Amino acid sequence: MLRVDRATHQDVPVLCELLAQLFSQELEFQPDSEAQRRGLLQILDNPGCGLILVLRQQRAEESEQVIGMVNLLFTVSTALGERVALLEDMIIDRHHRQQGAGAQLLEAAISQAQQAGCRRITLLTDEDNLKAQQFYGRQGFTVSTMKPMRRML
């Protein structure tokens, strides 16, 4: 049985492990558990900036295991004149993929964004991650004509 809820401070170590999986497959990022811990704590300690959702799986011995996570970060779009969300760090543990867990977690994230008054969700995927792009397309996301650019500070 799977259940989505908000992450807690006690979840941070396993979230860092999930982020290590995610960042080891992305081109622009490298796993750095201390940096990931700091980032997670900033989100958890500042609910106005966003939230972290976790997907928990019930185990036979009555304990739960975190098998996925996603972040929603909030900002305002002047184009819409409304609150919007950035969806980041969507990851399902490699041993639990292809079972509908990602769709359940993403559906919960979309619902949370709507409840928070967001009018749009934006996300980024690696250009060559076709599986992720197909997954998000099946969930109603479309390709934007905007091209992301970054400058590290």
Backbone as a printed PyTorch tensor [residue, N CA C, xyz], in Angstrom:
tensor([[[  0.8370,  -1.1780,   0.0000],
         [  0.0000,   0.0000,   0.0000],
         [  0.8850,   1.2450,   0.0000]],

        [[  0.5270,   2.2400,  -0.8100],
         [  1.2990,   3.4760,  -0.9380],
         [  0.5090,   4.6420,  -0.3670]],

        [[  1.2450,   5.5510,   0.2670],
         [  0.6230,   6.7330,   0.8630],
         [  1.5310,   7.9360,   0.6350]],

        [[  0.9350,   9.0580,   0.2210],
         [  1.6800,  10.3030,   0.0280],
         [  1.3820,  11.2260,   1.1930]],

        [[  2.4380,  11.8020,   1.7570],
         [  2.2590,  12.8480,   2.7650],
         [  3.4540,  13.7880,   2.7330]],

        [[  3.4100,  14.7910,   3.5750],
         [  4.4980,  15.7650,   3.6230],
         [  5.7000,  15.1810,   4.3410]],

        [[  6.8570,  15.5280,   3.8370],
         [  8.1000,  15.0770,   4.4570],
         [  8.2730,  15.7500,   5.8120]],

        [[  9.0010,  15.0820,   6.6740],
         [  9.3610,  15.6230,   7.9880],
         [ 10.8810,  15.6700,   8.0870]],

        [[ 11.3600,  16.3040,   9.1350],
         [ 12.8030,  16.3590,   9.3620],
         [ 13.4010,  14.9510,   9.4950]],

        [[ 12.6280,  14.0190,  10.0140],
         [ 13.1300,  12.6520,  10.1770],
         [ 13.3490,  11.9560,   8.8270]],

        [[ 12.7090,  12.4600,   7.7770],
         [ 12.8430,  11.8660,   6.4480],
         [ 14.1080,  12.3170,   5.7180]],

        [[ 14.7730,  13.3470,   6.2120],
         [ 15.8840,  13.9580,   5.4690],
         [ 16.9690,  12.9590,   5.0670]],

        [[ 17.4420,  12.0530,   5.9290],
         [ 18.4920,  11.1250,   5.4750],
         [ 18.0870,  10.2750,   4.2650]],

        [[ 16.8730,   9.7370,   4.2600],
         [ 16.4470,   8.9190,   3.1120],
         [ 16.1890,   9.8000,   1.8910]],

        [[ 15.7610,  11.0370,   2.0920],
         [ 15.5790,  11.9490,   0.9600],
         [ 16.9240,  12.2580,   0.3130]],

        [[ 17.9620,  12.3910,   1.1220],
         [ 19.3020,  12.6030,   0.5720],
         [ 19.7340,  11.4010,  -0.2670]],

        [[ 19.3840,  10.2000,   0.1630],
         [ 19.7040,   9.0010,  -0.6120],
         [ 18.9540,   9.0010,  -1.9440]],

        [[ 17.6900,   9.3870,  -1.9210],
         [ 16.9240,   9.4700,  -3.1710],
         [ 17.5150,  10.5270,  -4.0960]],

        [[ 17.8980,  11.6770,  -3.5410],
         [ 18.4960,  12.7230,  -4.3660],
         [ 19.8310,  12.2730,  -4.9560]],

        [[ 20.5700,  11.4450,  -4.2340],
         [ 21.8140,  10.9060,  -4.7890],
         [ 21.5100,  10.0550,  -6.0260]],

        [[ 20.4390,   9.2650,  -5.9770],
         [ 20.0330,   8.4910,  -7.1570],
         [ 19.6980,   9.4280,  -8.3180]],

        [[ 18.9100,  10.4620,  -8.0130],
         [ 18.4750,  11.3980,  -9.0510],
         [ 19.6660,  12.1310,  -9.6630]],

        [[ 20.5100,  12.7000,  -8.8150],
         [ 21.6010,  13.5300,  -9.3270],
         [ 22.6920,  12.7090, -10.0060]],

        [[ 22.7730,  11.4170,  -9.7030],
         [ 23.7640,  10.5840, -10.3850],
         [ 23.3430,  10.2720, -11.8170]],

        [[ 22.0640,  10.4900, -12.1520],
         [ 21.6130,  10.2550, -13.5210],
         [ 21.4040,  11.5540, -14.2920]],

        [[ 21.5530,  12.7030, -13.6590],
         [ 21.3840,  13.9850, -14.3430],
         [ 22.7330,  14.5250, -14.7930]],

        [[ 22.7400,  15.2670, -15.8730],
         [ 23.9770,  15.7830, -16.4430],
         [ 24.5310,  16.9840, -15.6850]],

        [[ 23.6720,  17.8640, -15.1900],
         [ 24.1330,  19.1160, -14.5940],
         [ 24.4580,  19.0450, -13.1120]],

        [[ 24.0580,  17.9760, -12.4290],
         [ 24.1860,  17.9410, -10.9770],
         [ 24.9790,  16.7260, -10.5240]],

        [[ 25.5820,  16.8580,  -9.3620],
         [ 26.3100,  15.7690,  -8.7320],
         [ 25.7710,  15.5820,  -7.3190]],

        [[ 25.7030,  14.3380,  -6.8470],
         [ 25.2730,  14.1270,  -5.4620],
         [ 26.2390,  14.7980,  -4.4880]],

        [[ 25.6740,  15.4830,  -3.5050],
         [ 26.4370,  16.1240,  -2.4270],
         [ 25.5080,  16.1230,  -1.2240]],

        [[ 25.6070,  15.0990,  -0.3930],
         [ 24.6210,  14.8990,   0.6730],
         [ 24.5070,  16.0870,   1.6130]],

        [[ 25.5920,  16.7820,   1.8650],
         [ 25.5160,  17.9450,   2.7600],
         [ 24.7330,  19.0840,   2.0950]],

        [[ 24.9820,  19.3370,   0.8220],
         [ 24.2290,  20.3720,   0.1000],
         [ 22.7550,  19.9890,   0.0160]],

        [[ 22.4820,  18.7150,  -0.2820],
         [ 21.0970,  18.2790,  -0.3650],
         [ 20.3980,  18.4020,   0.9900]],

        [[ 21.0810,  18.0540,   2.0600],
         [ 20.5130,  18.1780,   3.4130],
         [ 20.1650,  19.6330,   3.7070]],

        [[ 21.0850,  20.5530,   3.3970],
         [ 20.8340,  21.9880,   3.6330],
         [ 19.6210,  22.4680,   2.8390]],

        [[ 19.5340,  22.0510,   1.5670],
         [ 18.4140,  22.4640,   0.7300],
         [ 17.0940,  21.9260,   1.2390]],

        [[ 17.0730,  20.6630,   1.6050],
         [ 15.8470,  20.0480,   2.1370],
         [ 15.3910,  20.7570,   3.4060]],

        [[ 16.3240,  21.0470,   4.2940],
         [ 15.9720,  21.7190,   5.5460],
         [ 15.4350,  23.1260,   5.2940]],

        [[ 15.9730,  23.8200,   4.3010],
         [ 15.4510,  25.1600,   3.9870],
         [ 13.9900,  25.0850,   3.5510]],

        [[ 13.6550,  24.0780,   2.7630],
         [ 12.2590,  23.9330,   2.3280],
         [ 11.3780,  23.5350,   3.5150]],

        [[ 11.8220,  22.5630,   4.2940],
         [ 11.0220,  22.1090,   5.4420],
         [ 10.8170,  23.2190,   6.4690]],

        [[ 11.8240,  24.0620,   6.6590],
         [ 11.7420,  25.1140,   7.6740],
         [ 11.0470,  26.3740,   7.1870]],

        [[ 10.7220,  26.4530,   5.8980],
         [ 10.0800,  27.6370,   5.3190],
         [  8.8990,  27.2150,   4.4540]],

        [[  7.7720,  26.8540,   5.0730],
         [  6.6390,  26.3420,   4.2940],
         [  6.1130,  27.3170,   3.2480]],

        [[  6.3590,  28.6120,   3.4010],
         [  5.9210,  29.5730,   2.3930],
         [  6.6830,  29.4400,   1.0920]],

        [[  7.8700,  28.8730,   1.1620],
         [  8.6830,  28.7220,  -0.0570],
         [  8.3240,  27.4510,  -0.8060]],

        [[  7.7680,  26.4600,  -0.1250],
         [  7.3990,  25.2390,  -0.8210],
         [  7.1580,  24.0970,   0.1420]],

        [[  7.0820,  22.9040,  -0.4320],
         [  6.8630,  21.7130,   0.3810],
         [  7.4950,  20.5200,  -0.3030]],

        [[  7.7320,  19.4960,   0.4830],
         [  8.2800,  18.2470,  -0.0130],
         [  7.2600,  17.1570,   0.2840]],

        [[  6.8880,  16.4260,  -0.7470],
         [  5.9960,  15.2850,  -0.5800],
         [  6.8070,  14.0020,  -0.6690]],

        [[  6.4380,  13.0230,   0.1340],
         [  7.0880,  11.7140,   0.0870],
         [  6.0410,  10.6490,  -0.1870]],

        [[  6.4880,   9.6070,  -0.8380],
         [  5.6550,   8.4440,  -1.0990],
         [  6.1560,   7.3350,  -0.1870]],

        [[  5.2580,   6.8650,   0.6830],
         [  5.6170,   5.8310,   1.6520],
         [  4.9440,   4.5180,   1.2610]],

        [[  5.6920,   3.4440,   1.4160],
         [  5.1630,   2.1120,   1.1640],
         [  5.0670,   1.3700,   2.4890]],

        [[  3.8890,   0.8140,   2.7410],
         [  3.6790,   0.0130,   3.9530],
         [  4.3940,  -1.3100,   3.7970]],

        [[  5.1660,  -1.6850,   4.7940],
         [  5.8490,  -2.9730,   4.7960],
         [  5.0460,  -3.9680,   5.6200]],

        [[  5.3350,  -5.2190,   5.4340],
         [  4.6070,  -6.2850,   6.1370],
         [  4.7340,  -6.1670,   7.6440]],

        [[  5.8810,  -5.7170,   8.1220],
         [  6.0920,  -5.6470,   9.5710],
         [  5.5990,  -4.3320,  10.1820]],

        [[  4.6120,  -3.7030,   9.5290],
         [  3.9450,  -2.5030,  10.0440],
         [  4.7730,  -1.2230,   9.9290]],

        [[  6.0090,  -1.2890,   9.4470],
         [  6.7870,  -0.0640,   9.2750],
         [  6.5750,   0.4670,   7.8530]],

        [[  6.9590,   1.7000,   7.6570],
         [  6.8320,   2.3250,   6.3420],
         [  8.2140,   2.6780,   5.8190]],

        [[  8.3210,   2.6530,   4.4860],
         [  9.5660,   2.9840,   3.8220],
         [  9.2830,   4.0980,   2.8180]],

        [[ 10.1070,   5.1420,   2.8120],
         [  9.9860,   6.2000,   1.8160],
         [ 10.5850,   5.6810,   0.5170]],

        [[  9.7750,   5.6710,  -0.5430],
         [ 10.2490,   5.1670,  -1.8370],
         [ 10.2370,   6.2420,  -2.9260]],

        [[  9.8010,   7.4560,  -2.5950],
         [  9.7890,   8.5170,  -3.5870],
         [  9.6180,   9.8710,  -2.9550]],

        [[  9.9410,  10.8970,  -3.7290],
         [  9.7990,  12.2660,  -3.2500],
         [  9.6230,  13.2210,  -4.4180]],

        [[  9.1010,  14.3950,  -4.1050],
         [  9.0030,  15.4940,  -5.0610],
         [  8.9340,  16.7950,  -4.2680]],

        [[  9.5190,  17.8500,  -4.8240],
         [  9.4490,  19.1870,  -4.2180],
         [  8.5300,  20.0690,  -5.0430]],

        [[  7.7740,  20.9000,  -4.3620],
         [  7.0480,  21.9910,  -4.9970],
         [  7.5780,  23.2800,  -4.4000]],

        [[  8.0810,  24.1670,  -5.2360],
         [  8.5730,  25.4620,  -4.7870],
         [  7.6450,  26.5310,  -5.3490]],

        [[  7.2740,  27.5040,  -4.5310],
         [  6.2660,  28.4840,  -4.9190],
         [  6.8910,  29.8230,  -5.2850]],

        [[  6.3050,  30.4460,  -6.3080],
         [  6.6670,  31.7960,  -6.7120],
         [  5.4240,  32.4350,  -7.3350]],

        [[  5.5910,  33.6210,  -7.9090],
         [  4.4750,  34.3270,  -8.5330],
         [  4.8160,  34.5890,  -9.9910]],

        [[  3.8730,  34.3470, -10.8690],
         [  4.0230,  34.6490, -12.2920],
         [  3.3570,  35.9900, -12.5750]],

        [[  4.1440,  36.9440, -13.0720],
         [  3.5340,  38.2150, -13.4650],
         [  2.7080,  38.0480, -14.7340]],

        [[  3.0470,  37.0570, -15.5560],
         [  2.2530,  36.8110, -16.7740],
         [  0.8380,  36.3780, -16.4170]],

        [[  0.7100,  35.5590, -15.3760],
         [ -0.6050,  35.0920, -14.9370],
         [ -1.1890,  35.9630, -13.8300]],

        [[ -0.3390,  36.6890, -13.1500],
         [ -0.7990,  37.4540, -11.9920],
         [ -1.2280,  36.5420, -10.8570]],

        [[ -0.6360,  35.3680, -10.8020],
         [ -1.0430,  34.3440,  -9.8370],
         [  0.1770,  33.5950,  -9.3170]],

        [[ -0.0660,  32.8450,  -8.2620],
         [  0.9450,  31.9600,  -7.6980],
         [  1.1480,  30.7650,  -8.6420]],

        [[  2.4100,  30.3280,  -8.7760],
         [  2.7580,  29.1790,  -9.5970],
         [  3.7480,  28.3110,  -8.8130]],

        [[  3.9640,  27.1000,  -9.3000],
         [  4.8780,  26.1790,  -8.6330],
         [  5.9390,  25.6850,  -9.5940]],

        [[  7.1080,  25.4550,  -9.0470],
         [  8.1780,  24.7560,  -9.7420],
         [  8.2290,  23.3590,  -9.1500]],

        [[  8.1550,  22.3600,  -9.9990],
         [  8.2320,  20.9750,  -9.5440],
         [  9.6740,  20.5210,  -9.7410]],

        [[ 10.3040,  20.0960,  -8.6490],
         [ 11.6960,  19.6750,  -8.7090],
         [ 11.8850,  18.3650,  -7.9740]],

        [[ 12.9730,  17.7070,  -8.3080],
         [ 13.4540,  16.5310,  -7.5680],
         [ 12.4300,  15.4030,  -7.4910]],

        [[ 11.7340,  15.1640,  -8.5870],
         [ 10.8040,  14.0310,  -8.6450],
         [ 11.6290,  12.7690,  -8.8370]],

        [[ 11.5350,  11.8550,  -7.8750],
         [ 12.3030,  10.6180,  -7.9500],
         [ 11.5570,   9.4950,  -7.2350]],

        [[ 11.5220,   8.3560,  -7.8890],
         [ 11.0350,   7.1140,  -7.2850],
         [ 12.2520,   6.2000,  -7.1890]],

        [[ 12.4420,   5.5810,  -6.0430],
         [ 13.5540,   4.6620,  -5.8580],
         [ 13.5950,   3.6610,  -7.0060]],

        [[ 14.7870,   3.3960,  -7.5010],
         [ 14.9590,   2.5500,  -8.7010],
         [ 14.3260,   1.1730,  -8.5700]],

        [[ 14.1390,   0.6850,  -7.3600],
         [ 13.5470,  -0.6410,  -7.1570],
         [ 12.0140,  -0.6200,  -7.1580]],

        [[ 11.4180,   0.5720,  -7.2640],
         [  9.9560,   0.6850,  -7.1880],
         [  9.3620,   1.3830,  -8.4080]],

        [[ 10.1080,   1.4660,  -9.4780],
         [  9.6170,   2.1370, -10.6860],
         [  8.7620,   1.2020, -11.5240]],

        [[  8.0240,   1.7790, -12.4590],
         [  7.1780,   1.0470, -13.4000],
         [  6.0190,   0.3320, -12.7180]],

        [[  5.5630,   0.8670, -11.5730],
         [  4.4540,   0.2520, -10.8360],
         [  3.3390,   1.2470, -10.5350]],

        [[  3.4110,   2.4360, -11.1580],
         [  2.3870,   3.4500, -10.9270],
         [  2.6810,   4.3820,  -9.7740]],

        [[  3.8040,   4.1720,  -9.0840],
         [  4.1370,   5.0070,  -7.9300],
         [  4.3830,   6.4560,  -8.3380]],

        [[  5.0750,   6.6520,  -9.4460],
         [  5.3670,   8.0100,  -9.9060],
         [  4.1030,   8.7820, -10.2420]],

        [[  3.1670,   8.1250, -10.9050],
         [  1.9050,   8.7790, -11.2570],
         [  1.1440,   9.1770,  -9.9980]],

        [[  1.1520,   8.3120,  -8.9840],
         [  0.4570,   8.6310,  -7.7290],
         [  1.1040,   9.8240,  -7.0370]],

        [[  2.4300,   9.8570,  -7.0040],
         [  3.1350,  10.9650,  -6.3600],
         [  2.9080,  12.2640,  -7.1280]],

        [[  2.9870,  12.2150,  -8.4500],
         [  2.7790,  13.4130,  -9.2540],
         [  1.3500,  13.9300,  -9.1200]],

        [[  0.3870,  13.0380,  -9.1040],
         [ -1.0140,  13.4440,  -8.9150],
         [ -1.1900,  14.1730,  -7.5840]],

        [[ -0.5520,  13.6730,  -6.5450],
         [ -0.6260,  14.3340,  -5.2370],
         [  0.0420,  15.7100,  -5.2770]],

        [[  1.1520,  15.8230,  -5.9950],
         [  1.8330,  17.1130,  -6.1110],
         [  0.9580,  18.1240,  -6.8470]],

        [[  0.3190,  17.6840,  -7.9140],
         [ -0.5750,  18.5760,  -8.6630],
         [ -1.7250,  19.0270,  -7.7650]],

        [[ -2.2880,  18.1100,  -7.0120],
         [ -3.3730,  18.4430,  -6.0910],
         [ -2.9190,  19.4490,  -5.0340]],

        [[ -1.7320,  19.2470,  -4.4840],
         [ -1.1950,  20.1780,  -3.4780],
         [ -0.9710,  21.5610,  -4.0840]],

        [[ -0.4650,  21.6130,  -5.3120],
         [ -0.2550,  22.8960,  -5.9800],
         [ -1.5830,  23.6160,  -6.1840]],

        [[ -2.6110,  22.8860,  -6.5860],
         [ -3.9320,  23.4880,  -6.7600],
         [ -4.4560,  24.0080,  -5.4240]],

        [[ -4.3150,  23.2240,  -4.3600],
         [ -4.7760,  23.6460,  -3.0310],
         [ -4.0220,  24.8730,  -2.5450]],

        [[ -2.7660,  25.0260,  -2.9950],
         [ -1.9650,  26.1870,  -2.6040],
         [ -2.2560,  27.4000,  -3.4770]],

        [[ -3.2070,  27.2790,  -4.3950],
         [ -3.5970,  28.4070,  -5.2390],
         [ -2.7340,  28.5970,  -6.4730]],

        [[ -1.9770,  27.5980,  -6.8490],
         [ -1.1010,  27.7090,  -8.0190],
         [ -1.9010,  27.5160,  -9.3040]],

        [[ -1.5430,  28.2980, -10.3040],
         [ -2.2050,  28.2070, -11.6040],
         [ -1.3940,  27.4570, -12.6450]],

        [[ -0.1210,  27.1760, -12.3360],
         [  0.7320,  26.4860, -13.3020],
         [  1.8330,  25.7610, -12.5370]],

        [[  2.2720,  24.6380, -13.1120],
         [  3.4470,  23.9350, -12.6050],
         [  4.4540,  23.8550, -13.7410]],

        [[  5.6790,  24.2220, -13.4470],
         [  6.7690,  24.1340, -14.4090],
         [  7.7900,  23.1370, -13.8930]],

        [[  8.3510,  22.3430, -14.7970],
         [  9.4080,  21.4170, -14.4070],
         [ 10.4520,  21.3550, -15.5020]],

        [[ 11.6150,  20.8460, -15.1510],
         [ 12.7010,  20.6300, -16.0990],
         [ 13.0610,  19.1530, -16.1000]],

        [[ 13.4010,  18.6320, -17.2700],
         [ 13.9730,  17.2910, -17.3710],
         [ 15.2190,  17.3940, -18.2380]],

        [[ 16.1120,  16.4440, -18.0710],
         [ 17.2660,  16.4060, -18.9640],
         [ 16.7700,  16.2370, -20.3900]],

        [[ 17.4280,  16.9060, -21.2960],
         [ 17.0170,  16.8790, -22.7050],
         [ 16.9930,  15.4650, -23.2690]],

        [[ 17.8870,  14.6040, -22.7890],
         [ 17.9500,  13.2360, -23.3280],
         [ 17.1520,  12.2230, -22.5000]],

        [[ 16.4230,  12.6740, -21.4830],
         [ 15.6470,  11.7600, -20.6350],
         [ 14.2440,  11.5840, -21.2280]],

        [[ 14.1930,  10.8080, -22.2850],
         [ 12.9360,  10.6340, -23.0130],
         [ 11.8740,   9.9160, -22.1780]],

        [[ 12.2810,   8.9850, -21.3190],
         [ 11.3100,   8.2960, -20.4710],
         [ 10.5950,   9.2780, -19.5600]],

        [[ 11.3420,  10.1950, -18.9570],
         [ 10.7190,  11.1860, -18.0830],
         [  9.8010,  12.1000, -18.8830]],

        [[ 10.2380,  12.5130, -20.0520],
         [  9.4120,  13.3950, -20.8740],
         [  8.1180,  12.7130, -21.2870]],

        [[  8.1980,  11.4400, -21.6240],
         [  6.9780,  10.7010, -21.9770],
         [  6.0680,  10.5600, -20.7630]],

        [[  6.6470,  10.2830, -19.6070],
         [  5.8710,  10.1720, -18.3720],
         [  5.1250,  11.4750, -18.0940]],

        [[  5.8400,  12.5930, -18.1180],
         [  5.1900,  13.8740, -17.8370],
         [  4.1510,  14.2210, -18.9080]],

        [[  4.4160,  13.8620, -20.1420],
         [  3.4340,  14.0850, -21.2090],
         [  2.1420,  13.3290, -20.9500]],

        [[  2.2600,  12.0890, -20.4750],
         [  1.0590,  11.3070, -20.1430],
         [  0.2820,  11.9330, -18.9850]],

        [[  0.9520,  12.7220, -18.1740],
         [  0.3030,  13.3650, -17.0310],
         [ -0.2090,  14.7680, -17.3690]],

        [[ -0.1590,  15.1520, -18.6480],
         [ -0.7360,  16.4210, -19.0820],
         [  0.2430,  17.5680, -19.2300]],

        [[  1.5320,  17.3380, -19.0130],
         [  2.5230,  18.3940, -19.1960],
         [  2.8590,  18.5110, -20.6730]],

        [[  3.1210,  19.7150, -21.1260],
         [  3.4740,  19.9590, -22.5220],
         [  4.8260,  20.6550, -22.5920]],

        [[  5.4740,  20.5190, -23.7370],
         [  6.7710,  21.1610, -23.9520],
         [  6.5440,  22.6540, -24.1180]],

        [[  7.3620,  23.4400, -23.4580],
         [  7.2990,  24.8940, -23.5590],
         [  8.2160,  25.3710, -24.6760]],

        [[  7.8630,  26.4950, -25.2670],
         [  8.7530,  27.1060, -26.2570],
         [  9.8660,  27.8880, -25.5790]],

        [[  9.7760,  28.0500, -24.2660],
         [ 10.8180,  28.7470, -23.5160],
         [ 12.0240,  27.8190, -23.3540]],

        [[ 13.2160,  28.3860, -23.4240],
         [ 14.4480,  27.6030, -23.2490],
         [ 15.0740,  28.0000, -21.9200]],

        [[ 15.2920,  27.0170, -21.0360],
         [ 15.9050,  27.3650, -19.7530],
         [ 17.3700,  27.7510, -19.9240]],

        [[ 17.7850,  28.7340, -19.1770],
         [ 19.1830,  29.1570, -19.1440],
         [ 19.5590,  29.3640, -17.6950]],

        [[ 20.8330,  29.1430, -17.3660],
         [ 21.2830,  29.2810, -15.9790],
         [ 22.5730,  30.0590, -15.9140]],

        [[ 22.7510,  30.7030, -14.7960],
         [ 24.0330,  31.3060, -14.4490],
         [ 24.2950,  30.9800, -12.9970]],

        [[ 25.3590,  30.2990, -12.7380],
         [ 25.7160,  29.9650, -11.3650],
         [ 26.2860,  31.2090, -10.6880]],

        [[ 25.8840,  31.4100,  -9.4560],
         [ 26.3560,  32.5690,  -8.6840],
         [ 27.2170,  32.1270,  -7.5140]]])
